[in-house]
Amino acid sequence: MNASRQVASVEGHRITLTHLDKVLYPETGTTKADVLAYYAAVADVLIPHAANRPATRKRWVHGIGTTENPGPMFFQKNLEPSTPSWVKRHAITHKDHVNTYPLVNDLATLTWLGQMSALEIHVPQWQFGRTGTPRNPDRLVLDLDPGDGVGLLECAEVARFARVILQHMGLEPMPVTSGSKGIHLYAALDLSYTSDQVSAVAHELARALEADHRDLVVSDMKKSVRPGKVFVDWSQNSAAKTTITPYSLRGRSHPMVATPRTWKELASAELEQLDYKQVLARLKRREDPLALLTAGSFEHAANDAGVPNQGSAPALVTPDRLTVYRGKRDATKTPEPVPASPAAASAGTSFVIQEHHARSLHWDFRLEHDGVLVSWALPRGVPVTPTQNRLAVQVEDHPLEYGSFEGNIPVGEYGAGDVSIWDRGVYDLEKWRDDEVIVTLHGEPDAGLGGTARFALIRTSDNHGSKPANNWLIHRMKPSGGASGASRTNARPSSGPAAEITPPPPKNAYSPMLAAAGSETDLGVDLGADEWAFEMKWDGMRALAYVSLAEQSVRLVTRNGHDVTASYPDLVVDLLAALAPGTETPETDAAVLDSAVLDGEIVAVDKRGRPDFGLLQTRMKLTEAREVASAARKAPAQLMLFDLLELNGHSLTGLTYTARRDRLEATVTATGSTQVPPRFDGDFAEAFQTSRQLGLEGVMAKRQDGRYTVGRRSRDWVKIKHFRTQEVVVGGWRPGRGNRSGAIGSLLLGVPTEGGLRYVGRVGTGFGERDLADIRSRLTRLVRKTTPFSDIPSTDAQSAVWVRPTLVAEVEFAEWTATGRLRQPSWRGWRPDKVPGDIASE
């Protein structure tokens, strides 16, 4: 290929090759002719890894450019109209469009892509069947990506750790140096499991690696936690994600290649990424080390139902309901039972509730079902009365043998801490669905439940994302048959409720939509004035209100599922008046209003009428009628409503923000404590200035056409503050000096991550004398011997008193430092409406 233009015949297809002398990699002088020659030479080993998969291309039509001046890259999925008719293709229907992708099944297609300067070819872990139906994945992949401060050798070390776990699962991993910075690990699968199932296994494998090697491995997607560690990216097993094809070139300053390697090579201290010339030389003296990955899968395509035909990849792995459980535990290090497989499905109805003193105290609620213990973690314990709803986080299934487990899980192992049985027995089953479970537990007379208790578990988060929803609500029900009263419960007893009416759990439980932190620039410079609406940001406690006018009942539930109705009876009365029965709904049929689910913020106002979070804290967690009435007189509360999620049993979450807001304003009549604050359409400057004049935190920007995404954080809602705040977990304190001698000098703060409690600094200002006394009283009960932080510097740990990290607070601060610490934090107060699992870095 010496001329600038040629017409080539490739597998019977005529392809015009142009600009063959164009330099695509300036730093090495590599031309388009060199690229085409490379792809022709590696076609026999590249095509089996890309065949029958939708190919996404990265094109550098004008070349890669240099490190200082990179060339423009075009990311291309859909085929252009000029694509030759002989290029094999299949279409994928997305949510709002259809893309047609090429299949790199032959040298002619590979050559045509090279002519288009498509240097990188990316494909998913699944193939199309014969008629174009996507099959289940035939391979698992882990992307080991080094953060700042680590490199390829650290990735190789993590690859060896992962190899051991994968082999124990019946998989044989094969490494590929990515041609960029890291390493990809592939393992062949049969076609028995969906992409979601494979993703779940890969995610738990990544978590297990992180738990065992916290100093080197991270599985969190946030880039801020990756420096000095290797990120194990499990997400590329999603059906919608792609990975660069083995033997593909990379669009870097040098023509590097995603190169299959041997484990012997990965053990070398001289390990490095390889360029295309080195790969060509390797192929002259050795076969493809990754050949086992495609054995039979290209020549013997499965049918469209995803059932493997004879000759397809062997069944190297058989995930079962305990795969995730086993992936988190090493049977040689933990006393927990680690059976090879679940028990056979049976009609057993045992249950166990275990008290677990791990990183944070919680209760594990487990029900025998289909040969395993289906399990939930209860951060706030078992509900005591029917007035309480509490968060229940579904975790991995546990083996039946766990029903009798008590003991200490060693430090460094998953769930390290003391486990004891709080109660156990058998249960009567009323209902078991994917989103609702109702059981009556028959416990031991002198144990935690005190006998018999009836519970409903209701899923509160949606199940449409790439990973299974796991947030549930656990509600203590009245005994079946309508008997009054509730059984005694020995966990976290509380005084009687202030409200007399105890409504049933909501038919449809929701989790609030969450906002992303941002600034005015996040709203987009080219957006029209009608793209956004703005609301005030209230300094209070988020709550969903479930209102039944037929039963004259209201249930107020916080973001993490706690029922706080008993603490705010004044709001109940006014909210029922604001949605008076007989009101016509803003629907086309003018139906009579019967029930509603509303989203809002509970705030306490000071004498000037401004929200005061410190004042609101005096009302939190009060349930005794006399205390509630006294607090209500001193700190009157208001419910600021800003969204309508359901009307007369019909969900409105699929409507736009504007449509929901219009219905809210037509449905609710403002009363003394129930308000629908005004919205500012399209005028950020006016809204932001108004919030400043009112002494508020800032504004909430909401996209006019945005939908309500239940239980998720979305960029359709952006919170923009006048000052910065951060919710934190208190992990200890340092004694004071001078005028604080004998008292608390500063609190040691952290933010939970999957790797533990990350230290973010200490706060020693913003306290009043009463604050210090209250803080000391709360923390003294939580003292422990060891630090809860994973990374606290020795200078900050000097003379520290450590506590169990169960209490959440909020601080105001200037900015984050480069090392991830809070600069100039100042105490704002406790957040009893939050638990550590709710907290993340703003």
Coordinates of N, CA, C and O in Angstrom, one line a residue, residues 702-829:
K702 N -35.4 22.9 39.1 CA -36.1 21.7 38.6 C -36.4 21.8 37.1 O -37.0 22.8 36.7
R703 N -36.0 20.8 36.4 CA -36.3 20.9 34.9 C -37.8 20.7 34.7 O -38.4 19.8 35.2
Q704 N -38.3 21.6 33.9 CA -39.7 21.7 33.7 C -40.3 20.4 33.1 O -41.4 19.9 33.4
D705 N -39.5 19.7 32.2 CA -40.0 18.5 31.6 C -39.5 17.2 32.3 O -39.7 16.1 31.8
G706 N -38.9 17.4 33.5 CA -38.4 16.2 34.2 C -39.4 15.4 34.8 O -40.4 15.9 35.3
R707 N -39.2 14.1 34.9 CA -40.1 13.1 35.6 C -39.6 12.9 37.0 O -38.5 13.2 37.3
Y708 N -40.5 12.3 37.8 CA -40.1 12.1 39.2 C -39.5 10.7 39.3 O -40.1 9.7 39.1
T709 N -38.1 10.6 39.4 CA -37.4 9.4 39.5 C -37.4 8.9 40.9 O -36.6 9.3 41.7
V710 N -38.2 7.9 41.2 CA -38.4 7.4 42.6 C -37.1 6.8 43.2 O -36.5 6.0 42.6
G711 N -36.7 7.4 44.3 CA -35.6 6.8 45.1 C -34.2 7.0 44.4 O -33.3 6.4 44.8
R712 N -34.1 7.9 43.5 CA -32.9 8.1 42.8 C -32.4 9.6 42.8 O -33.3 10.5 42.9
R713 N -31.1 9.8 42.7 CA -30.6 11.2 42.6 C -30.6 11.5 41.1 O -30.1 10.7 40.3
S714 N -31.0 12.7 40.7 CA -31.2 13.0 39.3 C -30.7 14.4 39.1 O -30.8 15.3 39.9
R715 N -30.1 14.7 37.9 CA -29.7 16.0 37.5 C -30.9 16.8 37.0 O -30.7 18.0 36.7
D716 N -32.1 16.3 37.0 CA -33.2 17.1 36.7 C -33.6 18.0 37.9 O -34.4 18.9 37.7
W717 N -33.1 17.6 39.1 CA -33.2 18.5 40.2 C -31.8 18.9 40.7 O -30.9 18.0 40.9
V718 N -31.5 20.2 40.8 CA -30.2 20.6 41.2 C -30.3 21.6 42.3 O -31.1 22.6 42.3
K719 N -29.6 21.3 43.5 CA -29.7 22.2 44.6 C -28.5 23.1 44.6 O -27.3 22.7 44.4
I720 N -28.8 24.4 44.7 CA -27.7 25.4 44.6 C -27.8 26.3 45.8 O -28.8 26.9 46.1
K721 N -26.7 26.2 46.6 CA -26.7 26.8 48.0 C -25.9 28.1 48.0 O -25.0 28.3 47.2
H722 N -26.3 29.0 49.0 CA -25.4 30.1 49.3 C -24.2 29.8 50.1 O -23.2 30.4 50.0
F723 N -24.3 28.7 50.8 CA -23.1 28.2 51.5 C -23.1 26.7 51.4 O -24.1 26.1 51.0
R724 N -22.0 26.0 51.8 CA -21.9 24.6 51.6 C -22.1 23.9 52.9 O -21.7 24.3 54.0
T725 N -22.9 22.8 52.9 CA -23.1 22.0 54.1 C -22.8 20.5 53.7 O -22.8 20.1 52.5
Q726 N -22.5 19.7 54.7 CA -22.2 18.3 54.5 C -22.7 17.5 55.7 O -22.4 17.9 56.9
E727 N -23.4 16.5 55.4 CA -23.8 15.5 56.5 C -22.7 14.6 56.7 O -22.0 14.1 55.8
V728 N -22.4 14.3 58.0 CA -21.3 13.5 58.4 C -21.6 12.6 59.5 O -22.7 12.7 60.2
V729 N -20.8 11.6 59.7 CA -20.9 10.6 60.8 C -19.9 10.9 61.8 O -18.7 11.1 61.5
V730 N -20.2 11.0 63.1 CA -19.3 11.2 64.1 C -18.7 9.9 64.6 O -19.3 9.0 64.9
G731 N -17.3 9.9 64.5 CA -16.6 8.7 64.9 C -15.7 8.8 66.1 O -15.0 7.8 66.5
G732 N -15.7 10.0 66.7 CA -14.9 10.1 68.0 C -14.8 11.6 68.3 O -15.4 12.5 67.7
W733 N -14.1 11.9 69.4 CA -13.8 13.2 69.8 C -12.4 13.4 70.4 O -11.8 12.3 70.8
R734 N -11.9 14.6 70.4 CA -10.6 14.9 71.0 C -10.9 15.8 72.2 O -11.7 16.7 72.1
P735 N -10.3 15.5 73.4 CA -10.6 16.3 74.6 C -10.2 17.7 74.4 O -9.2 18.1 73.6
G736 N -10.9 18.7 75.0 CA -10.6 20.1 74.9 C -9.5 20.5 75.8 O -9.0 19.8 76.7
R737 N -9.0 21.7 75.5 CA -8.0 22.4 76.3 C -8.4 23.8 76.7 O -9.4 24.3 76.2
G738 N -7.6 24.4 77.6 CA -8.0 25.8 78.0 C -9.3 25.8 78.6 O -9.7 25.1 79.6
N739 N -10.2 26.7 78.1 CA -11.5 26.9 78.7 C -12.4 25.7 78.4 O -13.6 25.7 78.9
R740 N -12.0 24.8 77.5 CA -12.8 23.6 77.3 C -12.1 22.4 78.0 O -12.5 21.2 77.6
S741 N -11.2 22.6 78.8 CA -10.6 21.5 79.5 C -11.6 20.6 80.3 O -12.5 21.2 81.0
G742 N -11.6 19.3 80.1 CA -12.5 18.4 80.7 C -13.8 18.2 79.8 O -14.7 17.5 80.2
A743 N -13.9 19.0 78.7 CA -15.0 18.8 77.8 C -14.5 18.4 76.4 O -13.4 18.1 76.2
I744 N -15.4 18.4 75.5 CA -15.1 18.0 74.1 C -14.4 19.2 73.4 O -15.0 20.3 73.4
G745 N -13.3 19.0 72.8 CA -12.6 20.0 72.1 C -13.0 20.0 70.6 O -13.3 21.1 70.1
S746 N -13.1 18.9 70.0 CA -13.5 18.8 68.6 C -14.0 17.4 68.3 O -13.7 16.4 69.0
L747 N -14.9 17.3 67.3 CA -15.4 16.0 66.9 C -14.7 15.5 65.7 O -14.4 16.3 64.8
L748 N -14.5 14.2 65.6 CA -13.9 13.6 64.4 C -14.9 13.1 63.5 O -15.8 12.3 63.9
L749 N -14.9 13.5 62.2 CA -16.0 13.3 61.3 C -15.6 12.4 60.1 O -14.4 12.4 59.7
G750 N -16.6 11.7 59.6 CA -16.3 10.8 58.5 C -17.5 10.7 57.6 O -18.6 11.1 57.9
V751 N -17.3 10.2 56.4 CA -18.3 9.9 55.4 C -18.2 8.5 55.0 O -17.1 8.0 54.6
P752 N -19.3 7.7 55.1 CA -19.2 6.3 54.8 C -18.9 6.0 53.3 O -19.4 6.7 52.5
T753 N -18.1 5.0 53.1 CA -17.8 4.5 51.7 C -17.9 3.0 51.8 O -17.9 2.4 52.9
E754 N -17.9 2.3 50.7 CA -17.9 0.9 50.7 C -16.6 0.3 51.3 O -16.5 -0.8 51.7
G755 N -15.6 1.2 51.4 CA -14.3 0.7 52.1 C -14.2 1.0 53.5 O -13.2 0.8 54.2
G756 N -15.3 1.6 54.1 CA -15.3 1.9 55.5 C -15.7 3.4 55.7 O -16.3 4.0 54.9
L757 N -15.4 3.9 56.9 CA -15.7 5.3 57.2 C -14.5 6.2 56.8 O -13.4 6.1 57.5
R758 N -14.6 7.0 55.8 CA -13.5 7.8 55.3 C -13.5 9.1 56.2 O -14.4 9.8 56.3
Y759 N -12.3 9.4 56.7 CA -12.1 10.6 57.6 C -12.1 11.8 56.7 O -11.4 11.9 55.7
V760 N -12.9 12.8 57.2 CA -13.0 14.1 56.4 C -12.6 15.3 57.2 O -12.7 16.4 56.8
G761 N -12.2 15.1 58.5 CA -11.7 16.3 59.3 C -12.4 16.3 60.6 O -13.1 15.4 61.0
R762 N -12.1 17.4 61.3 CA -12.7 17.6 62.7 C -13.3 19.0 62.8 O -12.9 20.0 62.1
V763 N -14.3 19.1 63.6 CA -15.0 20.4 63.8 C -15.0 20.7 65.3 O -15.2 19.9 66.2
G764 N -14.6 22.0 65.5 CA -14.5 22.5 66.9 C -15.1 23.8 67.2 O -14.9 24.4 68.2
T765 N -15.9 24.3 66.2 CA -16.6 25.6 66.3 C -18.0 25.4 66.0 O -18.5 24.4 65.4
G766 N -18.8 26.4 66.4 CA -20.2 26.4 66.2 C -21.1 25.9 67.3 O -22.3 25.8 67.2
F767 N -20.4 25.4 68.4 CA -21.1 24.8 69.5 C -21.5 25.8 70.5 O -20.8 26.8 70.8
G768 N -22.7 25.6 71.1 CA -23.1 26.4 72.3 C -22.8 25.5 73.5 O -22.5 24.3 73.4
E769 N -22.8 26.0 74.7 CA -22.6 25.3 75.9 C -23.5 24.1 76.1 O -23.1 23.0 76.5
R770 N -24.8 24.3 75.7 CA -25.8 23.2 75.8 C -25.4 22.2 74.8 O -25.6 21.0 75.0
D771 N -25.0 22.6 73.6 CA -24.6 21.6 72.6 C -23.5 20.7 73.1 O -23.6 19.5 72.9
L772 N -22.5 21.3 73.7 CA -21.3 20.4 74.2 C -21.8 19.4 75.2 O -21.3 18.3 75.2
A773 N -22.7 19.8 76.1 CA -23.2 18.9 77.1 C -24.0 17.8 76.5 O -23.9 16.6 76.9
D774 N -24.8 18.2 75.6 CA -25.7 17.2 74.9 C -24.8 16.2 74.1 O -25.1 15.0 74.1
I775 N -23.8 16.7 73.4 CA -23.0 15.9 72.6 C -22.2 14.9 73.4 O -22.1 13.7 73.2
R776 N -21.7 15.4 74.6 CA -20.9 14.5 75.5 C -21.9 13.4 76.0 O -21.5 12.2 76.1
S777 N -23.1 13.8 76.3 CA -24.0 12.8 76.9 C -24.3 11.7 75.8 O -24.4 10.5 76.1
R778 N -24.5 12.1 74.6 CA -24.9 11.2 73.5 C -23.7 10.2 73.2 O -23.9 9.0 73.0
L779 N -22.5 10.8 73.1 CA -21.3 10.0 72.7 C -20.8 9.1 73.8 O -20.2 8.1 73.5
T780 N -20.9 9.5 75.0 CA -20.4 8.6 76.1 C -20.9 7.2 76.1 O -20.2 6.3 76.4
R781 N -22.2 7.1 75.6 CA -22.8 5.8 75.6 C -22.3 4.9 74.4 O -22.6 3.7 74.4
L782 N -21.6 5.5 73.5 CA -21.1 4.8 72.3 C -19.6 4.6 72.3 O -19.1 4.2 71.2
V783 N -18.9 4.8 73.4 CA -17.5 4.7 73.3 C -17.0 3.3 73.0 O -17.6 2.3 73.4
R784 N -16.0 3.2 72.2 CA -15.4 1.9 71.8 C -13.9 2.0 71.8 O -13.4 3.1 71.9
K785 N -13.2 0.9 71.7 CA -11.7 0.9 71.9 C -11.0 1.2 70.6 O -9.8 1.7 70.7
T786 N -11.5 0.9 69.5 CA -10.8 1.0 68.2 C -11.4 2.1 67.3 O -12.6 2.4 67.4
T787 N -10.6 2.7 66.4 CA -11.0 3.7 65.5 C -12.0 3.1 64.5 O -11.8 2.0 64.0
P788 N -13.1 3.9 64.2 CA -14.0 3.4 63.1 C -13.5 3.9 61.7 O -14.1 3.5 60.7
F789 N -12.5 4.8 61.7 CA -12.0 5.4 60.4 C -11.1 4.4 59.7 O -10.3 3.7 60.4
S790 N -11.1 4.5 58.4 CA -10.2 3.6 57.6 C -8.9 4.3 57.3 O -7.9 3.7 56.9
D791 N -8.8 5.7 57.5 CA -7.7 6.4 57.0 C -7.3 7.6 57.8 O -6.8 8.6 57.3
I792 N -7.6 7.7 59.1 CA -7.4 8.9 59.9 C -5.9 9.0 60.1 O -5.2 8.1 60.5
P793 N -5.3 10.2 59.9 CA -3.9 10.5 60.2 C -3.6 10.3 61.7 O -4.4 10.6 62.5
S794 N -2.4 9.9 61.9 CA -2.0 9.7 63.3 C -2.0 11.0 64.1 O -2.3 11.0 65.3
T795 N -1.7 12.2 63.5 CA -1.8 13.5 64.2 C -3.2 13.8 64.7 O -3.3 14.4 65.7
D796 N -4.2 13.4 63.9 CA -5.6 13.7 64.3 C -6.1 12.7 65.3 O -7.0 12.9 66.0
A797 N -5.4 11.5 65.3 CA -5.9 10.4 66.2 C -5.3 10.5 67.6 O -5.8 9.8 68.5
Q798 N -4.4 11.5 67.8 CA -3.8 11.6 69.1 C -4.8 11.9 70.2 O -5.6 12.9 70.0
S799 N -4.8 11.2 71.3 CA -5.7 11.4 72.4 C -7.2 11.3 72.1 O -8.0 11.7 72.9
A800 N -7.5 10.7 71.0 CA -8.9 10.6 70.6 C -9.6 9.6 71.4 O -9.1 8.6 71.8
V801 N -10.9 9.8 71.6 CA -11.8 8.9 72.2 C -12.8 8.4 71.1 O -13.4 9.2 70.4
W802 N -12.8 7.1 70.8 CA -13.5 6.6 69.6 C -14.9 6.2 70.0 O -15.2 5.8 71.2
V803 N -15.9 6.3 69.1 CA -17.2 6.0 69.4 C -17.8 5.1 68.2 O -17.2 5.2 67.1
R804 N -18.8 4.4 68.5 CA -19.5 3.7 67.4 C -20.1 4.7 66.4 O -20.8 5.6 66.8
P805 N -19.8 4.5 65.1 CA -20.3 5.5 64.1 C -21.7 5.3 63.7 O -22.1 4.9 62.6
T806 N -22.6 5.7 64.7 CA -24.1 5.6 64.4 C -24.8 6.9 64.3 O -26.0 6.9 63.8
L807 N -24.2 8.0 64.8 CA -24.9 9.3 64.8 C -24.5 10.2 63.6 O -23.3 10.3 63.3
V808 N -25.5 10.8 63.0 CA -25.3 11.7 61.9 C -25.5 13.1 62.3 O -26.4 13.4 63.1
A809 N -24.6 14.0 61.8 CA -24.7 15.4 62.1 C -24.5 16.2 60.8 O -24.3 15.6 59.7
E810 N -24.6 17.5 60.9 CA -24.4 18.3 59.7 C -23.5 19.5 60.1 O -23.6 20.1 61.2
V811 N -22.6 19.8 59.2 CA -21.6 20.9 59.3 C -21.7 21.9 58.1 O -22.1 21.4 57.0
E812 N -21.4 23.1 58.4 CA -21.2 24.1 57.3 C -19.7 24.2 57.1 O -18.9 24.1 58.1
F813 N -19.3 24.4 55.8 CA -17.8 24.5 55.6 C -17.5 25.4 54.4 O -18.5 25.7 53.6
A814 N -16.3 25.7 54.2 CA -15.9 26.6 53.1 C -15.7 25.9 51.8 O -16.2 26.3 50.8
E815 N -14.9 24.8 51.8 CA -14.7 24.0 50.6 C -14.0 22.7 51.0 O -13.6 22.5 52.1
W816 N -13.9 21.8 50.0 CA -13.2 20.6 50.1 C -11.7 20.8 49.8 O -11.4 21.5 48.8
T817 N -10.8 20.3 50.6 CA -9.4 20.4 50.2 C -9.0 19.4 49.2 O -9.7 18.4 48.9
A818 N -7.7 19.5 48.7 CA -7.3 18.5 47.7 C -7.2 17.1 48.2 O -7.2 16.1 47.5
T819 N -7.0 17.0 49.6 CA -6.9 15.7 50.2 C -8.2 15.1 50.7 O -8.3 14.2 51.4
G820 N -9.3 15.8 50.3 CA -10.6 15.3 50.7 C -11.1 15.6 52.1 O -11.8 14.9 52.7
R821 N -10.5 16.8 52.7 CA -10.9 17.2 54.0 C -11.8 18.4 53.9 O -11.8 19.2 53.0
L822 N -12.6 18.6 55.0 CA -13.5 19.8 55.1 C -12.6 21.0 55.5 O -12.0 20.9 56.6
R823 N -12.7 22.1 54.8 CA -12.0 23.3 55.2 C -12.9 24.2 56.0 O -14.1 24.5 55.6
Q824 N -12.5 24.6 57.2 CA -13.2 25.5 58.1 C -14.7 25.0 58.4 O -15.6 25.7 58.2
P825 N -14.8 23.8 58.9 CA -16.2 23.3 59.2 C -16.7 23.9 60.5 O -15.9 24.3 61.4
S826 N -18.0 24.1 60.5 CA -18.7 24.7 61.7 C -19.9 23.9 62.0 O -20.7 23.5 61.1
W827 N -20.1 23.6 63.2 CA -21.2 22.7 63.7 C -22.6 23.3 63.4 O -22.8 24.5 63.7
R828 N -23.5 22.5 62.8 CA -24.9 23.0 62.6 C -25.9 22.2 63.5 O -26.9 22.7 63.8
G829 N -25.6 20.9 63.8 CA -26.5 20.2 64.6 C -26.6 18.7 64.2 O -26.1 18.3 63.2

